[in-house]
Amino acid sequence: KKLGVALVGLGSYSTYQLAPALKDAEHCYLAGIVTGTPKKEKEWMEKYGIPQSNVYNYDNFDTIANNDDIDIVYVVLPNSMHADFSIRAAKAGKHVICEKPMAVSVDECDAIIEACKKANVKLSVGYRMQSDPYTNEVKRLVKEKPFGNVQYVSSDAAYISRGNPGQWRLNKSLSGGGALVNMGVYSIQSNIYGVGMNPISVSAQEFSTRPDYFKNTDETITAQMEFPNGTVAHMFTSHNANANRLFVSFEKGWIELNPCHSYGPLSGRTSKGETIAYPHKSQQMLQMDDFAKHILTGTPNVTPGEMGKRDMIIVEAIYKSISEGGKQISLDLGNMGIVG
Ligand code: NAD
């Protein structure tokens, strides 16, 4: 059986990445849409063969509870709307994929996790990198130690934003933050899988060069993470620079992915002069198939809600550090969000 997915919010990510990926997925397909823009209904119904009975708007969305064609609701809206729609999806008895960042606060992440538990539905966060073979190769090298132990990790996740200054990503009440919540979550994730454990403290700095454009969202943030075994990781995230890289330094060598968080193809190399290369596959297809398999056959949930919540705890600690002049903030995460 293929599980039916309903996309909520038909913006650029749904249009150009998720819907095409669902065409190629093995274990799920695009069964329905939820949109606030009536003219998109017809276009999507025609393009993807979606029946009228599987088309919803934001007001009648809750009646999706009565629709057996829909197994998974995928929330692809501005960040401040993730919690509301994820909770409504859970209450409708549907499994939930919530885009990254999971929400705009740790409290909201808790509310989503709680709602999914209560409704006995599965929850995952749209961290496509966790299904990517390059990420899994980094995890393998960290775990199997062919280069020895990890001693230092550095990751960059940034692009230059020059678009419409009115866009939701630059409006804190819709985005919950700037570069850190949008791109920085990739750096947080890659530092964690680059070291293979969760950090115990973080300190951070914020930089601003275009305050007229980035009025109430962060432009550039650097942060340093400390890990229980003494390893240090550095991260750089920005809406005002292009950078997309992961560097892991081991006792006896290093690996680098560059690019490392883009949709691919990614590219990697090692200090031995070897390349890390895999045939390109849609990360979104792999991610949605991983979640469908989790639901259908009980394979691990590679991006559980606890992972999204863990990252939001770190995001909040980074903002706290910045507001306290770069002070080191302790974290008590244990193995939270670490899978496998
Ligand atoms: P977008 O601006 O292209 O689309 C947003 C959608 O939300 C549109 O369909 C818009 O009509 C709808 N919407 C409803 N209420 C809105 C409001 N008040 N203001 C603005 N739009 C509103 O954004 P996107 O790039 O598709 O991002 C959507 C979500 O997907 C975000 O959470 C983003 O972080 C996430 N995303 C994830 C990835 C990834 O690689 N995992 C990539 C891109 C976006």
mmCIF file of C-alpha atoms and ligand atoms in Angstrom:
data_model
loop_
_atom_site.group_PDB
_atom_site.id
_atom_site.type_symbol
_atom_site.label_atom_id
_atom_site.label_comp_id
_atom_site.label_asym_id
_atom_site.label_seq_id
_atom_site.Cartn_x
_atom_site.Cartn_y
_atom_site.Cartn_z
ATOM 1 C CA LYS A 1 0.000 0.000 0.000
ATOM 2 C CA LYS A 2 1.095 3.541 -0.803
ATOM 3 C CA LEU A 3 0.206 6.116 1.847
ATOM 4 C CA GLY A 4 -1.675 9.242 0.759
ATOM 5 C CA VAL A 5 -0.006 12.562 1.572
ATOM 6 C CA ALA A 6 -1.796 15.921 1.742
ATOM 7 C CA LEU A 7 0.434 18.972 1.374
ATOM 8 C CA VAL A 8 -0.657 21.984 3.438
ATOM 9 C CA GLY A 9 0.605 25.189 1.832
ATOM 10 C CA LEU A 10 1.433 25.149 -1.877
ATOM 11 C CA GLY A 11 4.342 27.603 -1.885
ATOM 12 C CA SER A 12 7.695 27.143 -3.546
ATOM 13 C CA TYR A 13 8.893 24.156 -1.504
ATOM 14 C CA SER A 14 5.698 22.168 -2.105
ATOM 15 C CA THR A 15 5.562 23.176 -5.765
ATOM 16 C CA TYR A 16 9.152 22.619 -6.853
ATOM 17 C CA GLN A 17 10.389 19.939 -4.444
ATOM 18 C CA LEU A 18 7.768 17.966 -2.546
ATOM 19 C CA ALA A 19 5.098 17.417 -5.197
ATOM 20 C CA PRO A 20 7.611 16.275 -7.869
ATOM 21 C CA ALA A 21 9.347 14.040 -5.287
ATOM 22 C CA LEU A 22 6.034 12.398 -4.388
ATOM 23 C CA LYS A 23 5.613 11.371 -8.035
ATOM 24 C CA ASP A 24 8.719 9.204 -7.714
ATOM 25 C CA ALA A 25 8.193 7.920 -4.166
ATOM 26 C CA GLU A 26 7.694 4.201 -3.649
ATOM 27 C CA HIS A 27 5.658 4.154 -0.445
ATOM 28 C CA CYS A 28 3.578 7.354 -0.623
ATOM 29 C CA TYR A 29 1.924 9.628 -3.189
ATOM 30 C CA LEU A 30 0.314 13.047 -3.432
ATOM 31 C CA ALA A 31 -3.319 12.365 -2.549
ATOM 32 C CA GLY A 32 -4.567 15.772 -1.436
ATOM 33 C CA ILE A 33 -3.913 19.492 -1.034
ATOM 34 C CA VAL A 34 -4.763 22.170 1.492
ATOM 35 C CA THR A 35 -4.497 25.703 0.142
ATOM 36 C CA GLY A 36 -5.707 29.203 0.933
ATOM 37 C CA THR A 37 -5.444 30.204 -2.736
ATOM 38 C CA PRO A 38 -8.516 29.004 -4.710
ATOM 39 C CA LYS A 39 -6.843 29.362 -8.123
ATOM 40 C CA LYS A 40 -4.203 26.796 -7.171
ATOM 41 C CA GLU A 41 -6.880 24.144 -6.557
ATOM 42 C CA LYS A 42 -7.687 23.537 -10.222
ATOM 43 C CA GLU A 43 -4.063 23.719 -11.360
ATOM 44 C CA TRP A 44 -2.970 21.099 -8.826
ATOM 45 C CA MET A 45 -5.995 18.837 -9.352
ATOM 46 C CA GLU A 46 -5.222 18.724 -13.085
ATOM 47 C CA LYS A 47 -1.466 18.385 -12.761
ATOM 48 C CA TYR A 48 -1.527 15.641 -10.124
ATOM 49 C CA GLY A 49 -4.875 13.947 -10.736
ATOM 50 C CA ILE A 50 -6.257 14.965 -7.345
ATOM 51 C CA PRO A 51 -10.044 14.545 -6.922
ATOM 52 C CA GLN A 52 -12.127 17.494 -5.635
ATOM 53 C CA SER A 53 -12.965 15.444 -2.551
ATOM 54 C CA ASN A 54 -9.278 15.634 -1.493
ATOM 55 C CA VAL A 55 -8.992 19.419 -1.776
ATOM 56 C CA TYR A 56 -9.243 21.550 1.375
ATOM 57 C CA ASN A 57 -8.768 25.148 2.429
ATOM 58 C CA TYR A 58 -7.536 26.393 5.813
ATOM 59 C CA ASP A 59 -11.099 26.717 7.148
ATOM 60 C CA ASN A 60 -12.490 23.287 6.258
ATOM 61 C CA PHE A 61 -9.141 21.548 6.831
ATOM 62 C CA ASP A 62 -10.306 19.775 10.011
ATOM 63 C CA THR A 63 -12.858 17.737 8.023
ATOM 64 C CA ILE A 64 -9.870 15.893 6.526
ATOM 65 C CA ALA A 65 -10.477 13.617 9.545
ATOM 66 C CA ASN A 66 -13.240 11.939 7.481
ATOM 67 C CA ASN A 67 -11.044 11.283 4.447
ATOM 68 C CA ASP A 68 -9.500 7.817 4.275
ATOM 69 C CA ASP A 69 -7.406 8.722 1.225
ATOM 70 C CA ILE A 70 -5.200 10.898 3.427
ATOM 71 C CA ASP A 71 -2.796 9.123 5.776
ATOM 72 C CA ILE A 72 -0.152 11.843 6.226
ATOM 73 C CA VAL A 73 -0.539 15.617 6.485
ATOM 74 C CA TYR A 74 2.631 17.509 5.512
ATOM 75 C CA VAL A 75 2.705 21.068 6.909
ATOM 76 C CA VAL A 76 4.662 23.359 4.557
ATOM 77 C CA LEU A 77 3.530 26.776 5.806
ATOM 78 C CA PRO A 78 5.414 29.732 7.318
ATOM 79 C CA ASN A 79 7.064 28.643 10.582
ATOM 80 C CA SER A 80 4.647 30.317 12.993
ATOM 81 C CA MET A 81 1.786 28.273 11.467
ATOM 82 C CA HIS A 82 3.476 24.864 11.898
ATOM 83 C CA ALA A 83 2.207 24.193 15.418
ATOM 84 C CA ASP A 84 -1.426 25.073 14.731
ATOM 85 C CA PHE A 85 -1.694 22.938 11.570
ATOM 86 C CA SER A 86 0.371 20.034 12.940
ATOM 87 C CA ILE A 87 -1.854 19.876 16.030
ATOM 88 C CA ARG A 88 -5.022 20.091 13.921
ATOM 89 C CA ALA A 89 -3.685 17.304 11.673
ATOM 90 C CA ALA A 90 -2.995 15.106 14.708
ATOM 91 C CA LYS A 91 -6.476 15.797 16.072
ATOM 92 C CA ALA A 92 -7.841 14.727 12.682
ATOM 93 C CA GLY A 93 -6.072 11.394 13.234
ATOM 94 C CA LYS A 94 -3.447 11.896 10.522
ATOM 95 C CA HIS A 95 0.285 11.212 10.747
ATOM 96 C CA VAL A 96 2.246 14.458 10.584
ATOM 97 C CA ILE A 97 5.312 15.744 8.777
ATOM 98 C CA CYS A 98 6.116 19.239 9.983
ATOM 99 C CA GLU A 99 8.597 21.334 8.007
ATOM 100 C CA LYS A 100 11.752 22.721 9.604
ATOM 101 C CA PRO A 101 12.147 24.638 11.850
ATOM 102 C CA MET A 102 9.596 22.505 13.692
ATOM 103 C CA ALA A 103 7.983 25.575 15.307
ATOM 104 C CA VAL A 104 8.927 28.988 16.650
ATOM 105 C CA SER A 105 9.501 27.936 20.283
ATOM 106 C CA VAL A 106 10.276 24.883 22.392
ATOM 107 C CA ASP A 107 6.830 25.190 23.983
ATOM 108 C CA GLU A 108 5.203 24.847 20.565
ATOM 109 C CA CYS A 109 7.364 21.788 19.796
ATOM 110 C CA ASP A 110 6.141 20.250 23.062
ATOM 111 C CA ALA A 111 2.531 20.978 22.123
ATOM 112 C CA ILE A 112 2.950 19.250 18.734
ATOM 113 C CA ILE A 113 4.650 16.206 20.282
ATOM 114 C CA GLU A 114 1.930 15.974 22.933
ATOM 115 C CA ALA A 115 -0.902 16.250 20.383
ATOM 116 C CA CYS A 116 0.609 13.471 18.234
ATOM 117 C CA LYS A 117 1.090 11.221 21.259
ATOM 118 C CA LYS A 118 -2.453 11.815 22.409
ATOM 119 C CA ALA A 119 -3.865 11.062 18.958
ATOM 120 C CA ASN A 120 -1.539 8.053 18.578
ATOM 121 C CA VAL A 121 -0.163 9.309 15.263
ATOM 122 C CA LYS A 122 3.458 9.427 14.073
ATOM 123 C CA LEU A 123 5.346 12.691 13.847
ATOM 124 C CA SER A 124 8.395 13.641 11.833
ATOM 125 C CA VAL A 125 10.198 16.872 10.952
ATOM 126 C CA GLY A 126 11.067 17.712 7.325
ATOM 127 C CA TYR A 127 14.814 17.239 7.783
ATOM 128 C CA ARG A 128 15.562 15.907 4.291
ATOM 129 C CA MET A 129 19.319 15.704 5.026
ATOM 130 C CA GLN A 130 18.725 12.870 7.493
ATOM 131 C CA SER A 131 17.679 10.603 4.599
ATOM 132 C CA ASP A 132 20.580 11.612 2.353
ATOM 133 C CA PRO A 133 23.350 9.027 1.736
ATOM 134 C CA TYR A 134 26.085 11.653 2.240
ATOM 135 C CA THR A 135 24.792 12.362 5.741
ATOM 136 C CA ASN A 136 24.713 8.668 6.496
ATOM 137 C CA GLU A 137 28.292 8.276 5.236
ATOM 138 C CA VAL A 138 29.414 11.055 7.629
ATOM 139 C CA LYS A 139 27.608 9.247 10.460
ATOM 140 C CA ARG A 140 29.299 5.951 9.490
ATOM 141 C CA LEU A 141 32.801 7.476 9.437
ATOM 142 C CA VAL A 142 32.183 9.120 12.813
ATOM 143 C CA LYS A 143 30.951 5.865 14.300
ATOM 144 C CA GLU A 144 33.382 3.389 12.715
ATOM 145 C CA LYS A 145 36.407 5.714 13.165
ATOM 146 C CA PRO A 146 38.617 4.857 10.152
ATOM 147 C CA PHE A 147 40.232 8.286 10.736
ATOM 148 C CA GLY A 148 40.153 7.971 14.530
ATOM 149 C CA ASN A 149 38.076 10.117 16.851
ATOM 150 C CA VAL A 150 36.480 13.403 15.826
ATOM 151 C CA GLN A 151 38.298 16.429 17.247
ATOM 152 C CA TYR A 152 36.673 19.405 15.542
ATOM 153 C CA VAL A 153 33.649 20.097 13.318
ATOM 154 C CA SER A 154 32.728 23.207 11.392
ATOM 155 C CA SER A 155 29.609 23.821 9.351
ATOM 156 C CA ASP A 156 28.230 26.688 7.319
ATOM 157 C CA ALA A 157 24.647 27.107 6.101
ATOM 158 C CA ALA A 158 23.996 30.424 4.423
ATOM 159 C CA TYR A 159 22.703 32.205 1.349
ATOM 160 C CA ILE A 160 22.286 35.807 0.293
ATOM 161 C CA SER A 161 18.741 37.107 0.636
ATOM 162 C CA ARG A 162 17.946 40.035 -1.646
ATOM 163 C CA GLY A 163 14.270 39.394 -2.359
ATOM 164 C CA ASN A 164 11.116 41.207 -1.346
ATOM 165 C CA PRO A 165 11.713 42.778 2.093
ATOM 166 C CA GLY A 166 8.051 42.016 2.890
ATOM 167 C CA GLN A 167 8.526 38.222 2.567
ATOM 168 C CA TRP A 168 7.482 36.120 5.588
ATOM 169 C CA ARG A 169 11.045 34.891 6.235
ATOM 170 C CA LEU A 170 12.005 38.477 7.147
ATOM 171 C CA ASN A 171 8.945 38.967 9.359
ATOM 172 C CA LYS A 172 9.672 37.623 12.830
ATOM 173 C CA SER A 173 6.039 37.054 13.733
ATOM 174 C CA LEU A 174 5.759 34.564 10.838
ATOM 175 C CA SER A 175 9.310 33.156 10.767
ATOM 176 C CA GLY A 176 10.227 33.117 14.457
ATOM 177 C CA GLY A 177 13.735 34.302 13.555
ATOM 178 C CA GLY A 178 16.128 34.868 10.684
ATOM 179 C CA ALA A 179 19.090 32.915 9.314
ATOM 180 C CA LEU A 180 19.351 30.816 12.467
ATOM 181 C CA VAL A 181 15.896 29.236 12.258
ATOM 182 C CA ASN A 182 15.922 29.026 8.466
ATOM 183 C CA MET A 183 19.459 27.806 7.652
ATOM 184 C CA GLY A 184 21.135 27.506 11.048
ATOM 185 C CA VAL A 185 19.141 24.392 11.903
ATOM 186 C CA TYR A 186 21.138 22.611 9.157
ATOM 187 C CA SER A 187 24.399 23.629 10.826
ATOM 188 C CA ILE A 188 23.107 22.546 14.216
ATOM 189 C CA GLN A 189 22.163 19.179 12.724
ATOM 190 C CA SER A 190 25.441 18.650 10.867
ATOM 191 C CA ASN A 191 27.540 19.646 13.869
ATOM 192 C CA ILE A 192 25.643 17.045 15.884
ATOM 193 C CA TYR A 193 26.006 14.206 13.388
ATOM 194 C CA GLY A 194 29.562 15.358 12.646
ATOM 195 C CA VAL A 195 30.483 14.839 16.297
ATOM 196 C CA GLY A 196 28.028 11.972 16.868
ATOM 197 C CA MET A 197 26.509 13.331 20.074
ATOM 198 C CA ASN A 198 24.560 16.262 21.468
ATOM 199 C CA PRO A 199 26.343 19.401 22.725
ATOM 200 C CA ILE A 200 26.532 20.363 26.398
ATOM 201 C CA SER A 201 26.906 24.100 25.905
ATOM 202 C CA VAL A 202 26.715 26.802 23.274
ATOM 203 C CA SER A 203 27.920 30.376 22.938
ATOM 204 C CA ALA A 204 27.017 32.674 20.061
ATOM 205 C CA GLN A 205 27.555 36.027 18.351
ATOM 206 C CA GLU A 206 25.343 38.030 15.986
ATOM 207 C CA PHE A 207 26.491 40.327 13.155
ATOM 208 C CA SER A 208 24.513 42.829 11.136
ATOM 209 C CA THR A 209 25.518 44.792 8.039
ATOM 210 C CA ARG A 210 22.132 45.446 6.353
ATOM 211 C CA PRO A 211 19.812 46.485 9.199
ATOM 212 C CA ASP A 212 17.444 48.262 6.803
ATOM 213 C CA TYR A 213 16.688 44.964 5.063
ATOM 214 C CA PHE A 214 16.930 42.599 8.064
ATOM 215 C CA LYS A 215 14.718 44.738 10.310
ATOM 216 C CA ASN A 216 13.677 42.213 12.935
ATOM 217 C CA THR A 217 15.345 38.948 11.938
ATOM 218 C CA ASP A 218 18.959 37.882 12.413
ATOM 219 C CA GLU A 219 21.280 38.336 9.431
ATOM 220 C CA THR A 220 24.412 36.437 10.520
ATOM 221 C CA ILE A 221 25.137 34.276 13.541
ATOM 222 C CA THR A 222 28.220 32.311 14.545
ATOM 223 C CA ALA A 223 28.132 29.840 17.419
ATOM 224 C CA GLN A 224 30.439 27.408 19.160
ATOM 225 C CA MET A 225 29.273 24.148 20.663
ATOM 226 C CA GLU A 226 31.035 22.125 23.328
ATOM 227 C CA PHE A 227 30.539 18.345 23.481
ATOM 228 C CA PRO A 228 30.808 15.927 26.417
ATOM 229 C CA ASN A 229 34.116 14.446 25.163
ATOM 230 C CA GLY A 230 35.738 17.870 24.765
ATOM 231 C CA THR A 231 35.154 18.161 20.997
ATOM 232 C CA VAL A 232 34.393 21.662 19.785
ATOM 233 C CA ALA A 233 32.162 22.578 16.829
ATOM 234 C CA HIS A 234 31.743 25.884 15.081
ATOM 235 C CA MET A 235 28.776 27.034 13.026
ATOM 236 C CA PHE A 236 28.136 29.942 10.694
ATOM 237 C CA THR A 237 24.695 30.817 9.400
ATOM 238 C CA SER A 238 23.659 33.840 7.394
ATOM 239 C CA HIS A 239 21.142 35.420 5.064
ATOM 240 C CA ASN A 240 23.973 37.592 3.733
ATOM 241 C CA ALA A 241 26.656 35.183 2.449
ATOM 242 C CA ASN A 242 26.801 32.035 0.373
ATOM 243 C CA ALA A 243 28.241 29.070 2.273
ATOM 244 C CA ASN A 244 27.207 25.427 2.354
ATOM 245 C CA ARG A 245 29.878 23.200 3.888
ATOM 246 C CA LEU A 246 30.637 20.582 6.515
ATOM 247 C CA PHE A 247 34.193 19.901 7.683
ATOM 248 C CA VAL A 248 34.942 17.097 10.144
ATOM 249 C CA SER A 249 38.490 16.851 11.497
ATOM 250 C CA PHE A 250 39.544 13.505 12.966
ATOM 251 C CA GLU A 251 42.775 12.457 14.698
ATOM 252 C CA LYS A 252 44.109 10.988 11.440
ATOM 253 C CA GLY A 253 42.506 13.025 8.672
ATOM 254 C CA TRP A 254 39.436 14.959 7.629
ATOM 255 C CA ILE A 255 36.343 14.876 5.438
ATOM 256 C CA GLU A 256 34.579 17.736 3.759
ATOM 257 C CA LEU A 257 31.187 18.009 2.083
ATOM 258 C CA ASN A 258 30.716 21.055 -0.127
ATOM 259 C CA PRO A 259 27.921 21.592 -0.917
ATOM 260 C CA CYS A 260 26.508 19.767 2.051
ATOM 261 C CA HIS A 261 22.942 20.956 2.755
ATOM 262 C CA SER A 262 21.645 21.814 -0.713
ATOM 263 C CA TYR A 263 19.150 19.684 -2.635
ATOM 264 C CA GLY A 264 22.121 18.094 -4.395
ATOM 265 C CA PRO A 265 24.006 16.691 -6.060
ATOM 266 C CA LEU A 266 26.306 17.011 -3.048
ATOM 267 C CA SER A 267 30.039 16.527 -3.202
ATOM 268 C CA GLY A 268 32.548 15.179 -0.700
ATOM 269 C CA ARG A 269 36.248 14.427 -0.328
ATOM 270 C CA THR A 270 38.634 13.118 2.291
ATOM 271 C CA SER A 271 42.201 13.925 3.373
ATOM 272 C CA LYS A 272 43.278 10.710 1.594
ATOM 273 C CA GLY A 273 42.318 12.246 -1.745
ATOM 274 C CA GLU A 274 39.225 10.057 -2.061
ATOM 275 C CA THR A 275 35.906 11.410 -3.249
ATOM 276 C CA ILE A 276 32.617 10.755 -1.466
ATOM 277 C CA ALA A 277 30.013 10.398 -4.213
ATOM 278 C CA TYR A 278 26.565 8.849 -4.567
ATOM 279 C CA PRO A 279 24.138 8.816 -7.494
ATOM 280 C CA HIS A 280 21.807 11.759 -7.104
ATOM 281 C CA LYS A 281 18.349 11.033 -5.728
ATOM 282 C CA SER A 282 15.705 13.459 -4.500
ATOM 283 C CA GLN A 283 16.268 13.918 -0.759
ATOM 284 C CA GLN A 284 12.595 14.776 -0.359
ATOM 285 C CA MET A 285 11.591 11.476 -1.985
ATOM 286 C CA LEU A 286 13.943 9.549 0.315
ATOM 287 C CA GLN A 287 12.690 11.477 3.353
ATOM 288 C CA MET A 288 8.990 10.899 2.649
ATOM 289 C CA ASP A 289 9.600 7.227 1.824
ATOM 290 C CA ASP A 290 11.533 6.808 5.086
ATOM 291 C CA PHE A 291 8.562 8.185 7.029
ATOM 292 C CA ALA A 292 6.050 6.081 5.081
ATOM 293 C CA LYS A 293 8.144 2.953 5.783
ATOM 294 C CA HIS A 294 8.251 3.894 9.452
ATOM 295 C CA ILE A 295 4.456 4.012 9.496
ATOM 296 C CA LEU A 296 3.953 0.913 7.349
ATOM 297 C CA THR A 297 6.651 -1.397 8.681
ATOM 298 C CA GLY A 298 7.987 0.079 11.920
ATOM 299 C CA THR A 299 11.476 1.023 10.649
ATOM 300 C CA PRO A 300 13.064 3.810 12.755
ATOM 301 C CA ASN A 301 11.627 7.308 12.526
ATOM 302 C CA VAL A 302 14.776 9.085 11.347
ATOM 303 C CA THR A 303 13.462 12.584 12.112
ATOM 304 C CA PRO A 304 11.214 12.330 15.179
ATOM 305 C CA GLY A 305 9.592 15.336 16.846
ATOM 306 C CA GLU A 306 12.193 15.109 19.641
ATOM 307 C CA MET A 307 14.864 15.961 17.061
ATOM 308 C CA GLY A 308 13.018 19.116 16.015
ATOM 309 C CA LYS A 309 12.487 20.023 19.658
ATOM 310 C CA ARG A 310 16.159 19.421 20.509
ATOM 311 C CA ASP A 311 17.199 21.780 17.720
ATOM 312 C CA MET A 312 14.749 24.421 18.936
ATOM 313 C CA ILE A 313 16.239 24.132 22.456
ATOM 314 C CA ILE A 314 19.640 24.879 20.884
ATOM 315 C CA VAL A 315 18.170 27.754 18.812
ATOM 316 C CA GLU A 316 16.704 29.312 21.965
ATOM 317 C CA ALA A 317 20.053 28.863 23.791
ATOM 318 C CA ILE A 318 21.885 30.578 20.903
ATOM 319 C CA TYR A 319 19.530 33.573 21.029
ATOM 320 C CA LYS A 320 19.925 33.654 24.832
ATOM 321 C CA SER A 321 23.707 33.621 24.539
ATOM 322 C CA ILE A 322 23.592 36.520 22.071
ATOM 323 C CA SER A 323 21.291 38.529 24.328
ATOM 324 C CA GLU A 324 23.726 37.928 27.209
ATOM 325 C CA GLY A 325 26.802 39.140 25.316
ATOM 326 C CA GLY A 326 28.040 35.735 24.109
ATOM 327 C CA LYS A 327 27.792 33.988 27.465
ATOM 328 C CA GLN A 328 28.194 30.196 27.406
ATOM 329 C CA ILE A 329 24.766 28.585 27.910
ATOM 330 C CA SER A 330 24.586 25.048 29.314
ATOM 331 C CA LEU A 331 22.415 22.464 27.588
ATOM 332 C CA ASP A 332 20.982 19.319 29.131
ATOM 333 C CA LEU A 333 19.985 17.220 26.108
ATOM 334 C CA GLY A 334 21.260 13.714 26.850
ATOM 335 C CA ASN A 335 20.644 11.642 23.717
ATOM 336 C CA MET A 336 17.517 13.569 22.791
ATOM 337 C CA GLY A 337 16.816 13.437 19.053
ATOM 338 C CA ILE A 338 19.771 11.142 18.280
ATOM 339 C CA VAL A 339 18.508 8.235 16.176
ATOM 340 C CA GLY A 340 20.339 5.004 15.354
HETATM 341 P P1 NAD B 1 6.668 30.022 0.440
HETATM 342 O O1 NAD B 1 6.612 31.452 0.842
HETATM 343 O O2 NAD B 1 7.115 29.705 -0.946
HETATM 344 O O3 NAD B 1 5.248 29.319 0.670
HETATM 345 C C1 NAD B 1 4.505 29.545 1.818
HETATM 346 C C2 NAD B 1 3.083 29.072 1.592
HETATM 347 O O4 NAD B 1 2.317 29.387 2.756
HETATM 348 C C3 NAD B 1 2.395 29.747 0.409
HETATM 349 O O5 NAD B 1 1.624 28.808 -0.277
HETATM 350 C C4 NAD B 1 1.506 30.786 1.077
HETATM 351 O O6 NAD B 1 0.338 31.077 0.317
HETATM 352 C C5 NAD B 1 1.135 30.081 2.372
HETATM 353 N N1 NAD B 1 0.756 31.001 3.441
HETATM 354 C C6 NAD B 1 -0.312 30.848 4.240
HETATM 355 N N2 NAD B 1 -0.408 31.855 5.109
HETATM 356 C C7 NAD B 1 0.600 32.686 4.850
HETATM 357 C C8 NAD B 1 1.040 33.930 5.418
HETATM 358 N N3 NAD B 1 0.398 34.501 6.439
HETATM 359 N N4 NAD B 1 2.137 34.510 4.901
HETATM 360 C C9 NAD B 1 2.829 33.939 3.897
HETATM 361 N N5 NAD B 1 2.471 32.759 3.314
HETATM 362 C C10 NAD B 1 1.369 32.163 3.789
HETATM 363 O O7 NAD B 1 7.596 29.281 1.523
HETATM 364 P P2 NAD B 1 8.343 27.897 1.360
HETATM 365 O O8 NAD B 1 9.747 28.159 0.906
HETATM 366 O O9 NAD B 1 7.533 26.941 0.596
HETATM 367 O O10 NAD B 1 8.473 27.460 2.908
HETATM 368 C C11 NAD B 1 7.400 26.842 3.608
HETATM 369 C C12 NAD B 1 7.972 26.021 4.763
HETATM 370 O O11 NAD B 1 8.836 25.029 4.239
HETATM 371 C C13 NAD B 1 8.810 26.801 5.766
HETATM 372 O O12 NAD B 1 8.617 26.320 7.056
HETATM 373 C C14 NAD B 1 10.238 26.535 5.341
HETATM 374 O O13 NAD B 1 11.177 26.619 6.400
HETATM 375 C C15 NAD B 1 10.120 25.121 4.827
HETATM 376 N N6 NAD B 1 11.134 24.812 3.806
HETATM 377 C C16 NAD B 1 11.919 23.735 3.988
HETATM 378 C C17 NAD B 1 12.869 23.416 3.072
HETATM 379 C C18 NAD B 1 13.708 22.191 3.259
HETATM 380 O O14 NAD B 1 14.686 22.038 2.544
HETATM 381 N N7 NAD B 1 13.339 21.289 4.163
HETATM 382 C C19 NAD B 1 13.048 24.214 1.936
HETATM 383 C C20 NAD B 1 12.223 25.307 1.758
HETATM 384 C C21 NAD B 1 11.262 25.609 2.707
#
